[in-house]
Amino acid sequence: MKYLLIVVTTYFLSFATMASEAVEYRTELTFSPKSSALHAVTEMQIPKKYRNSDTVTLFLNKDFSVESVEGQHIESFEVKPSKKVPIWNEVIIEFSSLTKSNNKTVRIKYAGSIDNNAQHGNFITSNQAHLSIDSAWHPVFSDFSTPITGTVTVELNDDWEVFGPGQVTNSGNKYQVISTAPTIDVSLYAERNPTIIYNDGFTVVHDESNADKAEFVSDVGLQCFEQMNQRFGKQKQLKAAQTILLERPGPSFARGNYISLNSQTLGSKVHTHQYLCHEIAHNWTNFTSAMSHDYWMIESFAEYISAKEVARIYGGEEFQNILKKWQARAKGEAFVWRRDTARRASHKVNYGLGPIALMKLQEKLGEADFNELIDWYMTNDVTETEALITQVGTLAGADTENWFSALLAGNNSE
């Protein structure tokens, strides 16, 4: 098959907004695998809240050419290198200030090739296609905090299969990747005649070089999948999850129930187990802006929960090894969260000082109350640290609430 036709329908939405304020995002793509090229037409509806002084800025692959940007109330558009992310371009669209309409629709036509050797892990070949935000292959809001849900429809020959976040269905040679959980981009993997391990709802797709690792990934992934569902799935069951295990460049990442692993960075079996549990736990941690000072909760809770799962399976010594890594990462960080600053937490907080704070909170609350707090956080819409602090007070009283607030602010070293 010379061309792969992909039709993408996605919706940008925020947990802080109503569905009527979401950005409707539709893209039609034609892929040419032999040249790693794509041609795209994207139509998206942009509510007023996403515009700044009647402009909106989108990121796009710097190697793509933008043929046109059309729509009502568009005054002009400009494409220039991004100062924020120099390897990408910014598409800056200016709207007329005379119109009072809340929603404005733009239609962007662009084309280009994915650099398969750029070390970002995205590629299009005659046998595979692996795409994520790492190559900026489709327009992304420059604030990095506008989540997406939607549907990707892929038309392929019969010997191809498609994998992605959410649910994957097919009718004949048309596949749909239906994502209902908010995520930051459109990610998918397609392969001709893939090698797949199916394991009671947990699927592993792997290349030939990872045949020896795939069984272990399948076993521990299923273990995490079942454990998380048992603990947090009473309100929201995770029906299926899948891991793409490839020897490739670029980072590993997860989008909901879809995990893409670079096998070269897996590390030990314990590390792999913790990583999979961490990413599967994210199916219950509510999406909030990665630029927010509240973002530490998402990563620190998943990190702590996955570390405790390691302790349950491998013993306390392995948990202590993880704690030492947290302590090493936390060096130089003065606080996790403070009321008087909107500073975004660094990875040193998210994967170091934050989980250490949760460990100290468990020691203060006791196991029963702390587990109740974990269950509350993971099964409710909690996106602000203030709500977490208040819940600690509800469980243990004002003194413990004040203690925890001071601990997060770096004013309590107990």
GROMACS .gro file of C-alpha atoms in nm:
model
  414
    1MET     CA    1   0.000   0.000   0.000
    2LYS     CA    2   0.158   0.327  -0.112
    3TYR     CA    3  -0.025   0.559   0.123
    4LEU     CA    4  -0.170   0.534   0.471
    5LEU     CA    5  -0.477   0.751   0.521
    6ILE     CA    6  -0.529   0.869   0.877
    7VAL     CA    7  -0.821   1.084   0.988
    8VAL     CA    8  -0.778   1.229   1.335
    9THR     CA    9  -1.062   1.378   1.539
   10THR     CA   10  -0.955   1.511   1.879
   11TYR     CA   11  -1.091   1.744   2.141
   12PHE     CA   12  -0.885   1.971   2.364
   13LEU     CA   13  -1.046   2.007   2.706
   14SER     CA   14  -0.957   2.105   3.060
   15PHE     CA   15  -1.085   1.957   3.384
   16ALA     CA   16  -1.150   2.316   3.490
   17THR     CA   17  -1.385   2.385   3.197
   18MET     CA   18  -1.721   2.259   3.078
   19ALA     CA   19  -1.734   2.036   2.770
   20SER     CA   20  -1.893   2.322   2.572
   21GLU     CA   21  -1.566   2.517   2.611
   22ALA     CA   22  -1.351   2.239   2.466
   23VAL     CA   23  -1.151   2.288   2.151
   24GLU     CA   24  -1.267   2.065   1.871
   25TYR     CA   25  -0.967   1.936   1.679
   26ARG     CA   26  -0.996   1.742   1.350
   27THR     CA   27  -0.706   1.642   1.129
   28GLU     CA   28  -0.689   1.452   0.801
   29LEU     CA   29  -0.350   1.301   0.725
   30THR     CA   30  -0.203   1.116   0.432
   31PHE     CA   31   0.120   0.929   0.500
   32SER     CA   32   0.376   0.820   0.243
   33PRO     CA   33   0.585   0.559   0.428
   34LYS     CA   34   0.857   0.534   0.164
   35SER     CA   35   0.955   0.896   0.218
   36SER     CA   36   0.840   0.927   0.583
   37ALA     CA   37   0.621   1.215   0.465
   38LEU     CA   38   0.282   1.334   0.577
   39HIS     CA   39   0.030   1.579   0.435
   40ALA     CA   40  -0.227   1.718   0.675
   41VAL     CA   41  -0.531   1.942   0.701
   42THR     CA   42  -0.625   2.032   1.057
   43GLU     CA   43  -0.948   2.205   1.155
   44MET     CA   44  -0.985   2.321   1.511
   45GLN     CA   45  -1.224   2.539   1.707
   46ILE     CA   46  -1.052   2.776   1.950
   47PRO     CA   47  -1.258   2.921   2.239
   48LYS     CA   48  -1.181   3.269   2.360
   49LYS     CA   49  -1.012   3.140   2.675
   50TYR     CA   50  -0.728   2.996   2.466
   51ARG     CA   51  -0.656   3.322   2.286
   52ASN     CA   52  -0.423   3.589   2.418
   53SER     CA   53  -0.490   3.939   2.281
   54ASP     CA   54  -0.671   3.782   1.984
   55THR     CA   55  -0.379   3.553   1.897
   56VAL     CA   56  -0.310   3.185   1.949
   57THR     CA   57   0.028   3.014   1.926
   58LEU     CA   58   0.069   2.652   1.821
   59PHE     CA   59   0.381   2.436   1.804
   60LEU     CA   60   0.457   2.240   1.488
   61ASN     CA   61   0.752   2.044   1.351
   62LYS     CA   62   1.013   2.289   1.218
   63ASP     CA   63   1.063   2.078   0.905
   64PHE     CA   64   0.697   2.108   0.805
   65SER     CA   65   0.578   2.376   0.565
   66VAL     CA   66   0.250   2.553   0.640
   67GLU     CA   67   0.064   2.604   0.313
   68SER     CA   68  -0.234   2.794   0.449
   69VAL     CA   69  -0.425   2.898   0.760
   70GLU     CA   70  -0.786   2.981   0.685
   71GLY     CA   71  -1.103   3.066   0.874
   72GLN     CA   72  -1.343   3.342   0.965
   73HIS     CA   73  -1.200   3.640   1.152
   74ILE     CA   74  -0.836   3.545   1.078
   75GLU     CA   75  -0.630   3.857   1.007
   76SER     CA   76  -0.295   3.690   0.941
   77PHE     CA   77  -0.062   3.410   1.043
   78GLU     CA   78   0.312   3.384   1.090
   79VAL     CA   79   0.547   3.086   1.116
   80LYS     CA   80   0.875   3.138   1.298
   81PRO     CA   81   1.125   2.941   1.508
   82SER     CA   82   1.018   2.901   1.868
   83LYS     CA   83   1.227   3.063   2.139
   84LYS     CA   84   1.069   2.835   2.398
   85VAL     CA   85   1.143   2.512   2.205
   86PRO     CA   86   1.400   2.597   1.936
   87ILE     CA   87   1.368   2.261   1.759
   88TRP     CA   88   1.005   2.345   1.673
   89ASN     CA   89   0.826   2.625   1.491
   90GLU     CA   90   0.549   2.843   1.623
   91VAL     CA   91   0.240   2.905   1.413
   92ILE     CA   92   0.104   3.238   1.539
   93ILE     CA   93  -0.251   3.311   1.426
   94GLU     CA   94  -0.399   3.660   1.467
   95PHE     CA   95  -0.775   3.711   1.477
   96SER     CA   96  -0.978   4.023   1.412
   97SER     CA   97  -1.046   4.215   1.733
   98LEU     CA   98  -1.380   4.338   1.595
   99THR     CA   99  -1.562   4.008   1.624
  100LYS     CA  100  -1.718   3.914   1.958
  101SER     CA  101  -1.760   3.543   1.885
  102ASN     CA  102  -1.632   3.316   2.159
  103ASN     CA  103  -1.532   3.031   1.928
  104LYS     CA  104  -1.318   3.075   1.620
  105THR     CA  105  -1.243   2.799   1.373
  106VAL     CA  106  -0.911   2.766   1.190
  107ARG     CA  107  -0.808   2.531   0.912
  108ILE     CA  108  -0.436   2.464   0.882
  109LYS     CA  109  -0.287   2.286   0.583
  110TYR     CA  110   0.070   2.163   0.624
  111ALA     CA  111   0.314   1.898   0.501
  112GLY     CA  112   0.656   1.759   0.576
  113SER     CA  113   0.865   1.456   0.663
  114ILE     CA  114   0.939   1.291   0.996
  115ASP     CA  115   1.314   1.269   1.053
  116ASN     CA  116   1.349   0.904   1.146
  117ASN     CA  117   1.707   0.964   1.266
  118ALA     CA  118   1.642   1.264   1.490
  119GLN     CA  119   1.660   1.059   1.814
  120HIS     CA  120   1.309   1.162   1.923
  121GLY     CA  121   1.169   0.813   1.866
  122ASN     CA  122   0.908   0.909   1.605
  123PHE     CA  123   0.926   0.745   1.264
  124ILE     CA  124   0.729   0.640   0.957
  125THR     CA  125   0.855   0.344   0.754
  126SER     CA  126   0.708   0.089   0.517
  127ASN     CA  127   0.641  -0.144   0.812
  128GLN     CA  128   0.590   0.083   1.115
  129ALA     CA  129   0.464   0.424   1.225
  130HIS     CA  130   0.531   0.558   1.575
  131LEU     CA  131   0.409   0.909   1.657
  132SER     CA  132   0.386   1.133   1.964
  133ILE     CA  133   0.441   1.492   2.069
  134ASP     CA  134   0.818   1.438   2.058
  135SER     CA  135   0.829   1.520   1.687
  136ALA     CA  136   0.553   1.786   1.706
  137TRP     CA  137   0.381   1.605   1.419
  138HIS     CA  138   0.050   1.786   1.474
  139PRO     CA  139  -0.034   2.134   1.614
  140VAL     CA  140  -0.003   2.155   1.992
  141PHE     CA  141  -0.095   2.455   2.205
  142SER     CA  142   0.221   2.629   2.321
  143ASP     CA  143   0.114   2.627   2.686
  144PHE     CA  144   0.165   2.248   2.705
  145SER     CA  145  -0.137   2.235   2.935
  146THR     CA  146  -0.433   2.185   2.702
  147PRO     CA  147  -0.536   1.817   2.716
  148ILE     CA  148  -0.677   1.626   2.420
  149THR     CA  149  -0.932   1.354   2.378
  150GLY     CA  150  -1.060   1.218   2.051
  151THR     CA  151  -1.064   0.959   1.779
  152VAL     CA  152  -0.796   0.854   1.533
  153THR     CA  153  -0.922   0.664   1.228
  154VAL     CA  154  -0.655   0.479   1.033
  155GLU     CA  155  -0.706   0.307   0.698
  156LEU     CA  156  -0.447   0.037   0.636
  157ASN     CA  157  -0.397  -0.289   0.453
  158ASP     CA  158  -0.523  -0.605   0.623
  159ASP     CA  159  -0.179  -0.704   0.750
  160TRP     CA  160  -0.146  -0.390   0.965
  161GLU     CA  161  -0.263  -0.335   1.323
  162VAL     CA  162  -0.296  -0.012   1.517
  163PHE     CA  163  -0.242   0.065   1.887
  164GLY     CA  164  -0.300   0.380   2.086
  165PRO     CA  165  -0.453   0.540   2.395
  166GLY     CA  166  -0.809   0.452   2.485
  167GLN     CA  167  -0.993   0.185   2.290
  168VAL     CA  168  -0.892   0.047   1.951
  169THR     CA  169  -1.162  -0.092   1.722
  170ASN     CA  170  -1.161  -0.191   1.358
  171SER     CA  171  -1.403  -0.254   1.076
  172GLY     CA  172  -1.235  -0.413   0.778
  173ASN     CA  173  -0.916  -0.221   0.711
  174LYS     CA  174  -1.025   0.087   0.907
  175TYR     CA  175  -0.903   0.122   1.265
  176GLN     CA  176  -1.023   0.366   1.527
  177VAL     CA  177  -0.824   0.473   1.831
  178ILE     CA  178  -1.082   0.627   2.063
  179SER     CA  179  -0.932   0.831   2.349
  180THR     CA  180  -1.173   0.954   2.615
  181ALA     CA  181  -0.922   1.028   2.892
  182PRO     CA  182  -0.748   1.367   2.861
  183THR     CA  183  -0.390   1.353   2.737
  184ILE     CA  184  -0.138   1.599   2.596
  185ASP     CA  185  -0.107   1.481   2.237
  186VAL     CA  186  -0.215   1.238   1.967
  187SER     CA  187   0.000   0.924   1.995
  188LEU     CA  188  -0.025   0.597   1.811
  189TYR     CA  189   0.170   0.299   1.683
  190ALA     CA  190   0.095   0.100   1.368
  191GLU     CA  191   0.282  -0.205   1.242
  192ARG     CA  192   0.258  -0.458   0.965
  193ASN     CA  193   0.229  -0.814   1.104
  194PRO     CA  194   0.316  -0.721   1.465
  195THR     CA  195   0.428  -0.968   1.731
  196ILE     CA  196   0.179  -0.949   2.018
  197ILE     CA  197   0.141  -1.108   2.362
  198TYR     CA  198  -0.217  -1.097   2.491
  199ASN     CA  199  -0.245  -1.144   2.868
  200ASP     CA  200  -0.590  -1.097   3.027
  201GLY     CA  201  -0.636  -0.734   2.926
  202PHE     CA  202  -0.268  -0.637   2.922
  203THR     CA  203  -0.111  -0.645   2.575
  204VAL     CA  204   0.256  -0.622   2.480
  205VAL     CA  205   0.363  -0.547   2.122
  206HIS     CA  206   0.734  -0.598   2.069
  207ASP     CA  207   1.002  -0.609   1.804
  208GLU     CA  208   1.230  -0.906   1.746
  209SER     CA  209   1.516  -0.764   1.953
  210ASN     CA  210   1.294  -0.758   2.265
  211ALA     CA  211   1.152  -1.110   2.252
  212ASP     CA  212   1.342  -1.203   2.569
  213LYS     CA  213   1.210  -0.901   2.764
  214ALA     CA  214   0.851  -0.911   2.639
  215GLU     CA  215   0.735  -1.198   2.862
  216PHE     CA  216   0.861  -1.024   3.175
  217VAL     CA  217   0.701  -0.695   3.071
  218SER     CA  218   0.378  -0.884   3.007
  219ASP     CA  219   0.384  -1.058   3.347
  220VAL     CA  220   0.468  -0.754   3.563
  221GLY     CA  221   0.244  -0.525   3.356
  222LEU     CA  222  -0.051  -0.756   3.416
  223GLN     CA  223   0.034  -0.773   3.786
  224CYS     CA  224   0.029  -0.391   3.813
  225PHE     CA  225  -0.281  -0.369   3.595
  226GLU     CA  226  -0.474  -0.608   3.818
  227GLN     CA  227  -0.348  -0.459   4.145
  228MET     CA  228  -0.438  -0.102   4.048
  229ASN     CA  229  -0.780  -0.211   3.923
  230GLN     CA  230  -0.845  -0.400   4.244
  231ARG     CA  231  -0.757  -0.101   4.459
  232PHE     CA  232  -0.886   0.195   4.257
  233GLY     CA  233  -1.119   0.043   3.999
  234LYS     CA  234  -1.443   0.038   4.198
  235GLN     CA  235  -1.541   0.375   4.050
  236LYS     CA  236  -1.345   0.352   3.724
  237GLN     CA  237  -1.223   0.017   3.594
  238LEU     CA  238  -0.931   0.016   3.353
  239LYS     CA  239  -1.059  -0.232   3.096
  240ALA     CA  240  -0.735  -0.282   2.903
  241ALA     CA  241  -0.379  -0.155   2.875
  242GLN     CA  242  -0.107  -0.199   2.618
  243THR     CA  243   0.269  -0.156   2.600
  244ILE     CA  244   0.473  -0.098   2.286
  245LEU     CA  245   0.822  -0.237   2.350
  246LEU     CA  246   1.074  -0.126   2.087
  247GLU     CA  247   1.447  -0.081   2.056
  248ARG     CA  248   1.438   0.279   1.943
  249PRO     CA  249   1.572   0.622   2.036
  250GLY     CA  250   1.373   0.877   2.231
  251PRO     CA  251   1.200   0.875   2.569
  252SER     CA  252   0.957   0.622   2.706
  253PHE     CA  253   0.614   0.769   2.774
  254ALA     CA  254   0.257   0.686   2.866
  255ARG     CA  255  -0.076   0.825   2.749
  256GLY     CA  256  -0.345   0.674   2.968
  257ASN     CA  257  -0.361   0.300   2.909
  258TYR     CA  258  -0.103   0.320   2.625
  259ILE     CA  259   0.264   0.289   2.723
  260SER     CA  260   0.550   0.318   2.475
  261LEU     CA  261   0.881   0.183   2.605
  262ASN     CA  262   1.228   0.243   2.471
  263SER     CA  263   1.380  -0.092   2.573
  264GLN     CA  264   1.729   0.061   2.588
  265THR     CA  265   1.629   0.260   2.898
  266LEU     CA  266   1.441  -0.008   3.090
  267GLY     CA  267   1.706  -0.083   3.350
  268SER     CA  268   1.662  -0.365   3.604
  269LYS     CA  269   1.354  -0.582   3.646
  270VAL     CA  270   1.261  -0.393   3.962
  271HIS     CA  271   1.295  -0.060   3.780
  272THR     CA  272   1.078  -0.190   3.494
  273HIS     CA  273   0.816  -0.313   3.741
  274GLN     CA  274   0.803   0.022   3.918
  275TYR     CA  275   0.788   0.215   3.591
  276LEU     CA  276   0.494   0.013   3.460
  277CYS     CA  277   0.306   0.047   3.791
  278HIS     CA  278   0.376   0.420   3.796
  279GLU     CA  279   0.237   0.469   3.445
  280ILE     CA  280  -0.066   0.246   3.500
  281ALA     CA  281  -0.144   0.437   3.822
  282HIS     CA  282  -0.170   0.754   3.613
  283ASN     CA  283  -0.500   0.623   3.479
  284TRP     CA  284  -0.645   0.737   3.814
  285THR     CA  285  -0.442   1.057   3.871
  286ASN     CA  286  -0.638   1.352   3.734
  287PHE     CA  287  -0.483   1.548   3.449
  288THR     CA  288  -0.373   1.900   3.541
  289SER     CA  289  -0.137   2.141   3.371
  290ALA     CA  290   0.224   2.025   3.368
  291MET     CA  291   0.312   2.392   3.417
  292SER     CA  292   0.110   2.412   3.741
  293HIS     CA  293   0.262   2.415   4.090
  294ASP     CA  294   0.005   2.148   4.175
  295TYR     CA  295   0.147   1.905   3.918
  296TRP     CA  296   0.376   1.748   4.180
  297MET     CA  297   0.080   1.550   4.316
  298ILE     CA  298   0.025   1.359   3.992
  299GLU     CA  299   0.383   1.234   3.971
  300SER     CA  300   0.457   1.197   4.342
  301PHE     CA  301   0.147   0.990   4.418
  302ALA     CA  302   0.214   0.760   4.121
  303GLU     CA  303   0.579   0.734   4.224
  304TYR     CA  304   0.496   0.649   4.584
  305ILE     CA  305   0.221   0.401   4.497
  306SER     CA  306   0.448   0.220   4.251
  307ALA     CA  307   0.732   0.209   4.505
  308LYS     CA  308   0.501   0.051   4.762
  309GLU     CA  309   0.399  -0.205   4.503
  310VAL     CA  310   0.768  -0.285   4.455
  311ALA     CA  311   0.799  -0.328   4.833
  312ARG     CA  312   0.499  -0.563   4.833
  313ILE     CA  313   0.651  -0.783   4.559
  314TYR     CA  314   1.027  -0.757   4.619
  315GLY     CA  315   1.055  -0.661   4.986
  316GLY     CA  316   1.152  -0.365   5.200
  317GLU     CA  317   1.514  -0.358   5.088
  318GLU     CA  318   1.412  -0.265   4.734
  319PHE     CA  319   1.190   0.011   4.872
  320GLN     CA  320   1.489   0.147   5.064
  321ASN     CA  321   1.688   0.149   4.738
  322ILE     CA  322   1.413   0.359   4.579
  323LEU     CA  323   1.412   0.590   4.882
  324LYS     CA  324   1.786   0.649   4.836
  325LYS     CA  325   1.720   0.753   4.476
  326TRP     CA  326   1.447   0.992   4.592
  327GLN     CA  327   1.687   1.143   4.846
  328ALA     CA  328   1.956   1.187   4.582
  329ARG     CA  329   1.711   1.359   4.345
  330ALA     CA  330   1.574   1.582   4.622
  331LYS     CA  331   1.910   1.741   4.704
  332GLY     CA  332   1.904   2.115   4.654
  333GLU     CA  333   1.525   2.143   4.658
  334ALA     CA  334   1.389   2.364   4.938
  335PHE     CA  335   1.018   2.285   4.916
  336VAL     CA  336   0.748   2.085   4.741
  337TRP     CA  337   0.466   2.342   4.732
  338ARG     CA  338   0.392   2.684   4.880
  339ARG     CA  339   0.079   2.894   4.877
  340ASP     CA  340   0.268   3.210   4.785
  341THR     CA  341   0.438   3.085   4.468
  342ALA     CA  342   0.320   2.944   4.137
  343ARG     CA  343   0.660   2.791   4.061
  344ARG     CA  344   0.632   2.470   3.865
  345ALA     CA  345   0.795   2.184   4.053
  346SER     CA  346   1.102   2.030   3.893
  347HIS     CA  347   1.159   1.659   3.836
  348LYS     CA  348   1.360   1.667   4.160
  349VAL     CA  349   1.037   1.741   4.345
  350ASN     CA  350   0.804   1.523   4.139
  351TYR     CA  351   1.024   1.213   4.166
  352GLY     CA  352   1.217   1.292   4.484
  353LEU     CA  353   1.108   1.543   4.745
  354GLY     CA  354   0.735   1.490   4.675
  355PRO     CA  355   0.725   1.115   4.739
  356ILE     CA  356   0.950   1.165   5.044
  357ALA     CA  357   0.688   1.407   5.180
  358LEU     CA  358   0.419   1.144   5.122
  359MET     CA  359   0.630   0.885   5.303
  360LYS     CA  360   0.661   1.120   5.603
  361LEU     CA  361   0.287   1.182   5.590
  362GLN     CA  362   0.222   0.807   5.607
  363GLU     CA  363   0.442   0.786   5.916
  364LYS     CA  364   0.246   1.074   6.073
  365LEU     CA  365  -0.103   0.947   5.984
  366GLY     CA  366  -0.050   0.575   6.023
  367GLU     CA  367  -0.110   0.318   5.755
  368ALA     CA  368  -0.491   0.301   5.776
  369ASP     CA  369  -0.556   0.676   5.749
  370PHE     CA  370  -0.286   0.720   5.485
  371ASN     CA  371  -0.434   0.445   5.270
  372GLU     CA  372  -0.772   0.616   5.303
  373LEU     CA  373  -0.608   0.938   5.183
  374ILE     CA  374  -0.450   0.759   4.887
  375ASP     CA  375  -0.784   0.607   4.790
  376TRP     CA  376  -0.953   0.947   4.822
  377TYR     CA  377  -0.695   1.116   4.599
  378MET     CA  378  -0.697   0.845   4.334
  379THR     CA  379  -1.076   0.817   4.304
  380ASN     CA  380  -1.175   1.186   4.321
  381ASP     CA  381  -1.117   1.490   4.102
  382VAL     CA  382  -0.825   1.635   4.300
  383THR     CA  383  -0.614   1.888   4.109
  384GLU     CA  384  -0.517   2.141   4.377
  385THR     CA  385  -0.278   2.094   4.668
  386GLU     CA  386  -0.505   2.300   4.892
  387ALA     CA  387  -0.768   2.025   4.864
  388LEU     CA  388  -0.514   1.761   4.966
  389ILE     CA  389  -0.404   1.961   5.269
  390THR     CA  390  -0.767   2.012   5.374
  391GLN     CA  391  -0.835   1.638   5.342
  392VAL     CA  392  -0.541   1.564   5.570
  393GLY     CA  393  -0.706   1.792   5.826
  394THR     CA  394  -1.036   1.611   5.784
  395LEU     CA  395  -0.866   1.278   5.857
  396ALA     CA  396  -0.630   1.381   6.135
  397GLY     CA  397  -0.718   1.727   6.267
  398ALA     CA  398  -0.592   2.082   6.236
  399ASP     CA  399  -0.251   2.020   6.394
  400THR     CA  400  -0.162   1.752   6.139
  401GLU     CA  401  -0.301   1.968   5.859
  402ASN     CA  402  -0.073   2.256   5.962
  403TRP     CA  403   0.219   2.017   6.000
  404PHE     CA  404   0.171   1.881   5.647
  405SER     CA  405   0.134   2.229   5.499
  406ALA     CA  406   0.460   2.330   5.666
  407LEU     CA  407   0.628   2.011   5.546
  408LEU     CA  408   0.537   2.084   5.184
  409ALA     CA  409   0.659   2.444   5.225
  410GLY     CA  410   0.997   2.326   5.353
  411ASN     CA  411   0.936   2.461   5.702
  412ASN     CA  412   0.911   2.126   5.879
  413SER     CA  413   1.204   1.883   5.862
  414GLU     CA  414   1.054   1.613   6.087
   0.00000   0.00000   0.00000
